Tab-separated table of N, CA and C in Angstrom:
chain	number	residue	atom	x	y	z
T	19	UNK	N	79.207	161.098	125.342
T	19	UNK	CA	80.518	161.520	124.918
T	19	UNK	C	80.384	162.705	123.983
T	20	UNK	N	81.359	163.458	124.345
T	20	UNK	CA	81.548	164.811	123.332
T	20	UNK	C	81.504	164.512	121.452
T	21	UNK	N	81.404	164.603	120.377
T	21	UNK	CA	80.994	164.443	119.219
T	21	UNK	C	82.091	164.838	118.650
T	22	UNK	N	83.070	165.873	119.003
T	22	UNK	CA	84.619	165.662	118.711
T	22	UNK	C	85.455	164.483	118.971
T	23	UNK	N	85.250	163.830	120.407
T	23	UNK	CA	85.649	162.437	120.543
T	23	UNK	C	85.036	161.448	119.571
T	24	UNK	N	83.907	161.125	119.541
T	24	UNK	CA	83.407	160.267	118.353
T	24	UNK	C	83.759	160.262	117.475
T	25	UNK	N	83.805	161.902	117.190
T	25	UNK	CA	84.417	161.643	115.491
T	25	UNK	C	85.665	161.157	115.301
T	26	UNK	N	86.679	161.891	115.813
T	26	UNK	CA	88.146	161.257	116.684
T	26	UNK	C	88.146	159.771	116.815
T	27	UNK	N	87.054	159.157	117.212
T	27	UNK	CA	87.408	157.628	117.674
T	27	UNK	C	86.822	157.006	116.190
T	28	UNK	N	86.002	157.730	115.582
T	28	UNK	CA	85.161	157.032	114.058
T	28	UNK	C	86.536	156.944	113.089
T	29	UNK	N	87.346	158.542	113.060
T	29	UNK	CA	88.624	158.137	112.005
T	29	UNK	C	89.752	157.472	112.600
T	30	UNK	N	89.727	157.226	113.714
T	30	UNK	CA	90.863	156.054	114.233
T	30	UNK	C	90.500	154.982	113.849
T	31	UNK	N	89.368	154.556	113.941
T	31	UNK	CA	88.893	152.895	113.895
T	31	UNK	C	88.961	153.006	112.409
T	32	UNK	N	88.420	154.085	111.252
T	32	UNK	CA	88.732	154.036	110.053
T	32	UNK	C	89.972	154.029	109.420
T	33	UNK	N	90.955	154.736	109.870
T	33	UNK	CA	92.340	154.468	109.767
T	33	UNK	C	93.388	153.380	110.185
T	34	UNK	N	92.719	152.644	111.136
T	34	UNK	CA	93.622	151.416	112.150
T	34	UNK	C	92.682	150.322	110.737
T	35	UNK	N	91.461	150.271	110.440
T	35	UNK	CA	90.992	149.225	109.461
T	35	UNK	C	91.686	149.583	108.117
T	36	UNK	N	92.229	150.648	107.573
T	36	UNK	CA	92.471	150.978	106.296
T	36	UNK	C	94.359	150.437	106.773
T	37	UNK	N	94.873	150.845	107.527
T	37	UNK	CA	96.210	150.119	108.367
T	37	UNK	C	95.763	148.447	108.216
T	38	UNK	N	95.106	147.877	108.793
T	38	UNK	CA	95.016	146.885	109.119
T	38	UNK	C	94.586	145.957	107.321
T	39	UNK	N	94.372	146.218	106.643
T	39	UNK	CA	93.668	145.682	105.386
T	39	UNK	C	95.205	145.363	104.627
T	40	UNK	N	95.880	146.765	104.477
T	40	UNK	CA	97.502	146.663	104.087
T	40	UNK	C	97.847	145.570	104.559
T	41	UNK	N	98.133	145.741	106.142
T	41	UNK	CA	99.068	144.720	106.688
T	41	UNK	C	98.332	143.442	106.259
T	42	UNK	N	97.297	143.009	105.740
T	42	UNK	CA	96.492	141.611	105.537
T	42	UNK	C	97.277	141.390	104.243
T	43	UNK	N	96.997	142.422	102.963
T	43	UNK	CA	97.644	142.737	102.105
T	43	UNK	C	98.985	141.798	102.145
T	44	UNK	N	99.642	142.967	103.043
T	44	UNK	CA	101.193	142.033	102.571
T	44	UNK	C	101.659	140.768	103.385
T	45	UNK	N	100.569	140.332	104.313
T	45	UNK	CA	100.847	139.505	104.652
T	45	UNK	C	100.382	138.332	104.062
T	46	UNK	N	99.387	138.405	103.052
T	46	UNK	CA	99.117	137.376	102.204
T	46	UNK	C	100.309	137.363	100.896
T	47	UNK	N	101.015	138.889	100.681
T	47	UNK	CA	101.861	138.672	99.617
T	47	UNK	C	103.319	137.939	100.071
T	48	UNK	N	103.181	138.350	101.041
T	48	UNK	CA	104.751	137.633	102.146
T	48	UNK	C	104.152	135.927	102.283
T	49	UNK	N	102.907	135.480	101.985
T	49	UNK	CA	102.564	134.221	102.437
T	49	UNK	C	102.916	133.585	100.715
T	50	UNK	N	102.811	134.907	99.306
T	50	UNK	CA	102.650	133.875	98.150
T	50	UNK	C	104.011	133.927	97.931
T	51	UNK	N	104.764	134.639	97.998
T	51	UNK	CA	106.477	134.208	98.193
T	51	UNK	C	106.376	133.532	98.454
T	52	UNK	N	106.751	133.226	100.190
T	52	UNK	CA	106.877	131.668	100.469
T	52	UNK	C	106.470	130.925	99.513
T	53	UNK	N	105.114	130.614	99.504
T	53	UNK	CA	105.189	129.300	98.483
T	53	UNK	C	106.177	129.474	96.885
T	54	UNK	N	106.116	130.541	96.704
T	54	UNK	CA	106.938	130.522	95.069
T	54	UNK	C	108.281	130.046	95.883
T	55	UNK	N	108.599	130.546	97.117
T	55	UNK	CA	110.154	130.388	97.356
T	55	UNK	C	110.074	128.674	97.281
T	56	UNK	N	109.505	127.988	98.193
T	56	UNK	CA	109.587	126.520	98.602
T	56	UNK	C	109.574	126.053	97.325
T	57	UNK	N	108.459	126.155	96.217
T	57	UNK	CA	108.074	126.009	95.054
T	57	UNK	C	109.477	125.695	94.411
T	58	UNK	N	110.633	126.722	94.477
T	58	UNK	CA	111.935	127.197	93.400
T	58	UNK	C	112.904	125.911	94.465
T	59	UNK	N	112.751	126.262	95.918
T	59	UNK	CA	113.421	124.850	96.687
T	59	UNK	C	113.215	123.910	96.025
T	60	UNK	N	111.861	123.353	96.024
T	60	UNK	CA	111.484	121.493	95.893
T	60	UNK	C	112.357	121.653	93.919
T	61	UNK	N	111.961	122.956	93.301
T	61	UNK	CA	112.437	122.483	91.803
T	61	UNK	C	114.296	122.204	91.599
T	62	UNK	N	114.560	123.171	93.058
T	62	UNK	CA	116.208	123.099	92.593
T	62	UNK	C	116.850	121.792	93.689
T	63	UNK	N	116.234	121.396	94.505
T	63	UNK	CA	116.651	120.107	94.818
T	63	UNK	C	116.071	118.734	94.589
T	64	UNK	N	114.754	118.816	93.133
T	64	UNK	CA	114.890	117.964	92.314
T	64	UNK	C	116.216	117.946	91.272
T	65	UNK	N	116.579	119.043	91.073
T	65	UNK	CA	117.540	119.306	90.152
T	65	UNK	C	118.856	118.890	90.757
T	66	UNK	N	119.139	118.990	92.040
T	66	UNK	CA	120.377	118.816	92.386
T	66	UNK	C	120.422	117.278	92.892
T	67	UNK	N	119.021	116.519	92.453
T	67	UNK	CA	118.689	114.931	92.955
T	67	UNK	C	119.496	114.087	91.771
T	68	UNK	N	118.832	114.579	90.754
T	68	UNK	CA	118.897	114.545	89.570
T	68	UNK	C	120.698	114.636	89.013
T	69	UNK	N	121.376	115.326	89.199
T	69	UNK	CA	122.715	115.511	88.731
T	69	UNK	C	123.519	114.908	90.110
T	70	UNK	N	122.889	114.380	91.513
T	70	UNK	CA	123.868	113.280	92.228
T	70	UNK	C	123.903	112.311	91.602
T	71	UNK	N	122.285	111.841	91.460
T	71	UNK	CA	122.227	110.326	90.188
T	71	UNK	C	123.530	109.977	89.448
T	72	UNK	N	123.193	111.594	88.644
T	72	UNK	CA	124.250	110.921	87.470
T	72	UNK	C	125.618	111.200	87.607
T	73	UNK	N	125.979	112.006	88.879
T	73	UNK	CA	127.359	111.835	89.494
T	73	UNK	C	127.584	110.710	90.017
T	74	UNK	N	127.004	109.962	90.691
T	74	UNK	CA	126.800	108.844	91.069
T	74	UNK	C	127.275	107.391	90.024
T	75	UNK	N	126.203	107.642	88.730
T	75	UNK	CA	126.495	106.636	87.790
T	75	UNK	C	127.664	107.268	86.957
T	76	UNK	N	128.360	108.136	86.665
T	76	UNK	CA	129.177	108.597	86.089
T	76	UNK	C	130.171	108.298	87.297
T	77	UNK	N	130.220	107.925	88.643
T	77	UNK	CA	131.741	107.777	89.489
T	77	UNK	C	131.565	106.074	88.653
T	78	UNK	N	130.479	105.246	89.561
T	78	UNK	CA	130.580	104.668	88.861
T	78	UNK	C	130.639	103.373	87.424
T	79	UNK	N	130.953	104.362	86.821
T	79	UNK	CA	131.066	103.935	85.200
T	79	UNK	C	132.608	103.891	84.956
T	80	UNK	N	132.597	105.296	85.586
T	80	UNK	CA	134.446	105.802	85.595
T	80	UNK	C	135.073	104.259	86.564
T	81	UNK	N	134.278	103.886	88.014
T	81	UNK	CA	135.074	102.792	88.536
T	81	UNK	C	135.412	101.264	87.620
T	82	UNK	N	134.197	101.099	86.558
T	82	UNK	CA	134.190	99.805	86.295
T	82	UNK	C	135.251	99.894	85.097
T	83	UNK	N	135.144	101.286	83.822
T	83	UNK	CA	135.890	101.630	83.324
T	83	UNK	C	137.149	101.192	83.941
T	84	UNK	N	138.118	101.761	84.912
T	84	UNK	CA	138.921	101.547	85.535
T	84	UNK	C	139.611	100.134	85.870
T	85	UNK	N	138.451	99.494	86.240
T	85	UNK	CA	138.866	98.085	87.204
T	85	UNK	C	139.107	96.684	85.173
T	86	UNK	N	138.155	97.277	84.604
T	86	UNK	CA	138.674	96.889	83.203
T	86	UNK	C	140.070	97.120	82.350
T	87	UNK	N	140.331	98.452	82.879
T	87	UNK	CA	141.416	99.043	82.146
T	87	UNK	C	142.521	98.124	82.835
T	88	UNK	N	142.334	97.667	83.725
T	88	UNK	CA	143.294	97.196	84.792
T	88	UNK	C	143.271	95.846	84.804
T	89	UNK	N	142.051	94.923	84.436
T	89	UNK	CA	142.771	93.692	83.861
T	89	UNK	C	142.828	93.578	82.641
T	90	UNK	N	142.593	94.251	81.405
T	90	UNK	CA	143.018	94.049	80.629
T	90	UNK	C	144.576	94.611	80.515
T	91	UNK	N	144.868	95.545	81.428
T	91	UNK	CA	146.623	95.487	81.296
T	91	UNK	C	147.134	94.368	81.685
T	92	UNK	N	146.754	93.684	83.356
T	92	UNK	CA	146.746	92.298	83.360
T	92	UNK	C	146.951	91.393	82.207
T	93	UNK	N	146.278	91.314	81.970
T	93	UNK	CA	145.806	89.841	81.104
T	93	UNK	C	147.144	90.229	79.494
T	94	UNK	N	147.033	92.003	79.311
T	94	UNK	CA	148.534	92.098	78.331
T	94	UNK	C	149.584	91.733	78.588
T	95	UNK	N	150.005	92.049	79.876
T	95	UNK	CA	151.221	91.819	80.739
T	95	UNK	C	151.827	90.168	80.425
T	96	UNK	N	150.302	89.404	80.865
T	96	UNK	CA	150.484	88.017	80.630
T	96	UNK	C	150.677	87.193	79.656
T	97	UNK	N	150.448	87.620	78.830
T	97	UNK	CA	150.175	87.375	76.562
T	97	UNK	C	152.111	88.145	76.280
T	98	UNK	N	152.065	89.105	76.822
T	98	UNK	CA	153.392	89.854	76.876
T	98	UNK	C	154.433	89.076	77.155
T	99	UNK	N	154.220	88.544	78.070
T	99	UNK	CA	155.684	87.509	78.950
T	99	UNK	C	155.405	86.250	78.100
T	100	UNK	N	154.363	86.002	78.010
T	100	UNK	CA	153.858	84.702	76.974
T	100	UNK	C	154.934	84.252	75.648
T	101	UNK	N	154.302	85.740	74.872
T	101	UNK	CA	155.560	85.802	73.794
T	101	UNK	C	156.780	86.063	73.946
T	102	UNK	N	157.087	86.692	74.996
T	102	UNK	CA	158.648	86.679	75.192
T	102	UNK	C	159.393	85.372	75.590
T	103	UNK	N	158.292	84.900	75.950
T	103	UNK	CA	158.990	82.977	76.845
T	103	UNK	C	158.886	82.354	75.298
T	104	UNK	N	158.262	82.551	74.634
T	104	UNK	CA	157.911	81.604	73.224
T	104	UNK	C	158.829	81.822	72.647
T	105	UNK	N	159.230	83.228	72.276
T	105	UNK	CA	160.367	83.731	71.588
T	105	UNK	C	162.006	83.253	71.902
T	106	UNK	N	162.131	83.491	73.009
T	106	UNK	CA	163.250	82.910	73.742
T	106	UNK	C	163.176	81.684	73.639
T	107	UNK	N	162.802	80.991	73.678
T	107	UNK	CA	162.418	79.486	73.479
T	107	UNK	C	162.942	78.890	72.135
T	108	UNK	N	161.704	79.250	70.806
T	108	UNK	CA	162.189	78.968	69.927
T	108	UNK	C	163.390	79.830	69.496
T	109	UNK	N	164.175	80.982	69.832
T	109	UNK	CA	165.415	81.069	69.645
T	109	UNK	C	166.542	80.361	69.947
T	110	UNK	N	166.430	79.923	71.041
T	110	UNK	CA	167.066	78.614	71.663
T	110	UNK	C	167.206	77.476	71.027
T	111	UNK	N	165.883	77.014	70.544
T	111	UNK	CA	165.931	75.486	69.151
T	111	UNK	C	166.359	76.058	68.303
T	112	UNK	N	166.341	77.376	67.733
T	112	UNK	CA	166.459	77.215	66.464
T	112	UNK	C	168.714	77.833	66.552
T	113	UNK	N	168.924	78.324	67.501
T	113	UNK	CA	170.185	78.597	67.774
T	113	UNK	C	171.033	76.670	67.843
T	114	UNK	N	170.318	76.159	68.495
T	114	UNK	CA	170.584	74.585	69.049
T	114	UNK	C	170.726	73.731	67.573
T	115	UNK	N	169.521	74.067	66.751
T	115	UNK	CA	169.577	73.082	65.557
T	115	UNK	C	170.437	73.991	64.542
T	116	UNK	N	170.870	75.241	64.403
T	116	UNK	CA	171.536	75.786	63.387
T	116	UNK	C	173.379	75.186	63.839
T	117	UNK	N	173.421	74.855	65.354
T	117	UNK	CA	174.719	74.463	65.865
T	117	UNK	C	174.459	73.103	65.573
T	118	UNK	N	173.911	71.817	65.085
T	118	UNK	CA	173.933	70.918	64.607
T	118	UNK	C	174.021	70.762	63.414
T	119	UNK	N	174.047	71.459	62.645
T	119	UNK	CA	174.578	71.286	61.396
T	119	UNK	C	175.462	71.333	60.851
């Protein structure tokens, strides 16, 4: 082969390896992203594990809260009519025995 071709084919193969080293280059830097990316995934959907939990125990806390608030209005309601029947009642004796005298 002619020695112009050689040389020709010596700085191609030197230039396609100095090409080729880059592309290794960024393809190992495109490979350490990924992991930082997955890395920032697994941390922000521990994080978003983490605040269902306590959406979770905060619904409910808020439900039992609730279902309390609700018999203890119950149970007022009932103490409520309680004293009103007592009241009426002894107004009644005491209306009954003030008319006996």
């Amino acid at each position: 082969m002619d020695h112009k071709v050689m040389g020709f084919l010596v700085e191609m193969k030197a230039d396609i390896m100095i090409r080729l080293d880059a592309m290794q280059n960024r393809l190992e830097n495109v490979e350490l992203d990924t992991k930082e990316m997955n890395t920032h995934m697994s941390q922000t959907n521990q994080r978003l594990e983490f605040i269902d939990n306590r959406l979770d125990g905060i619904g409910g806390q808020f439900e039992m809260m609730t279902s309390q608030k609700i018999e203890q209005t119950r149970k007022t309601e009932e103490d409520l009519t309680f004293v009103i029947s007592k009241v009426a009642n002894l107004e009644r004796e005491v209306y009954h025995l003030k008319k006996q005298q």
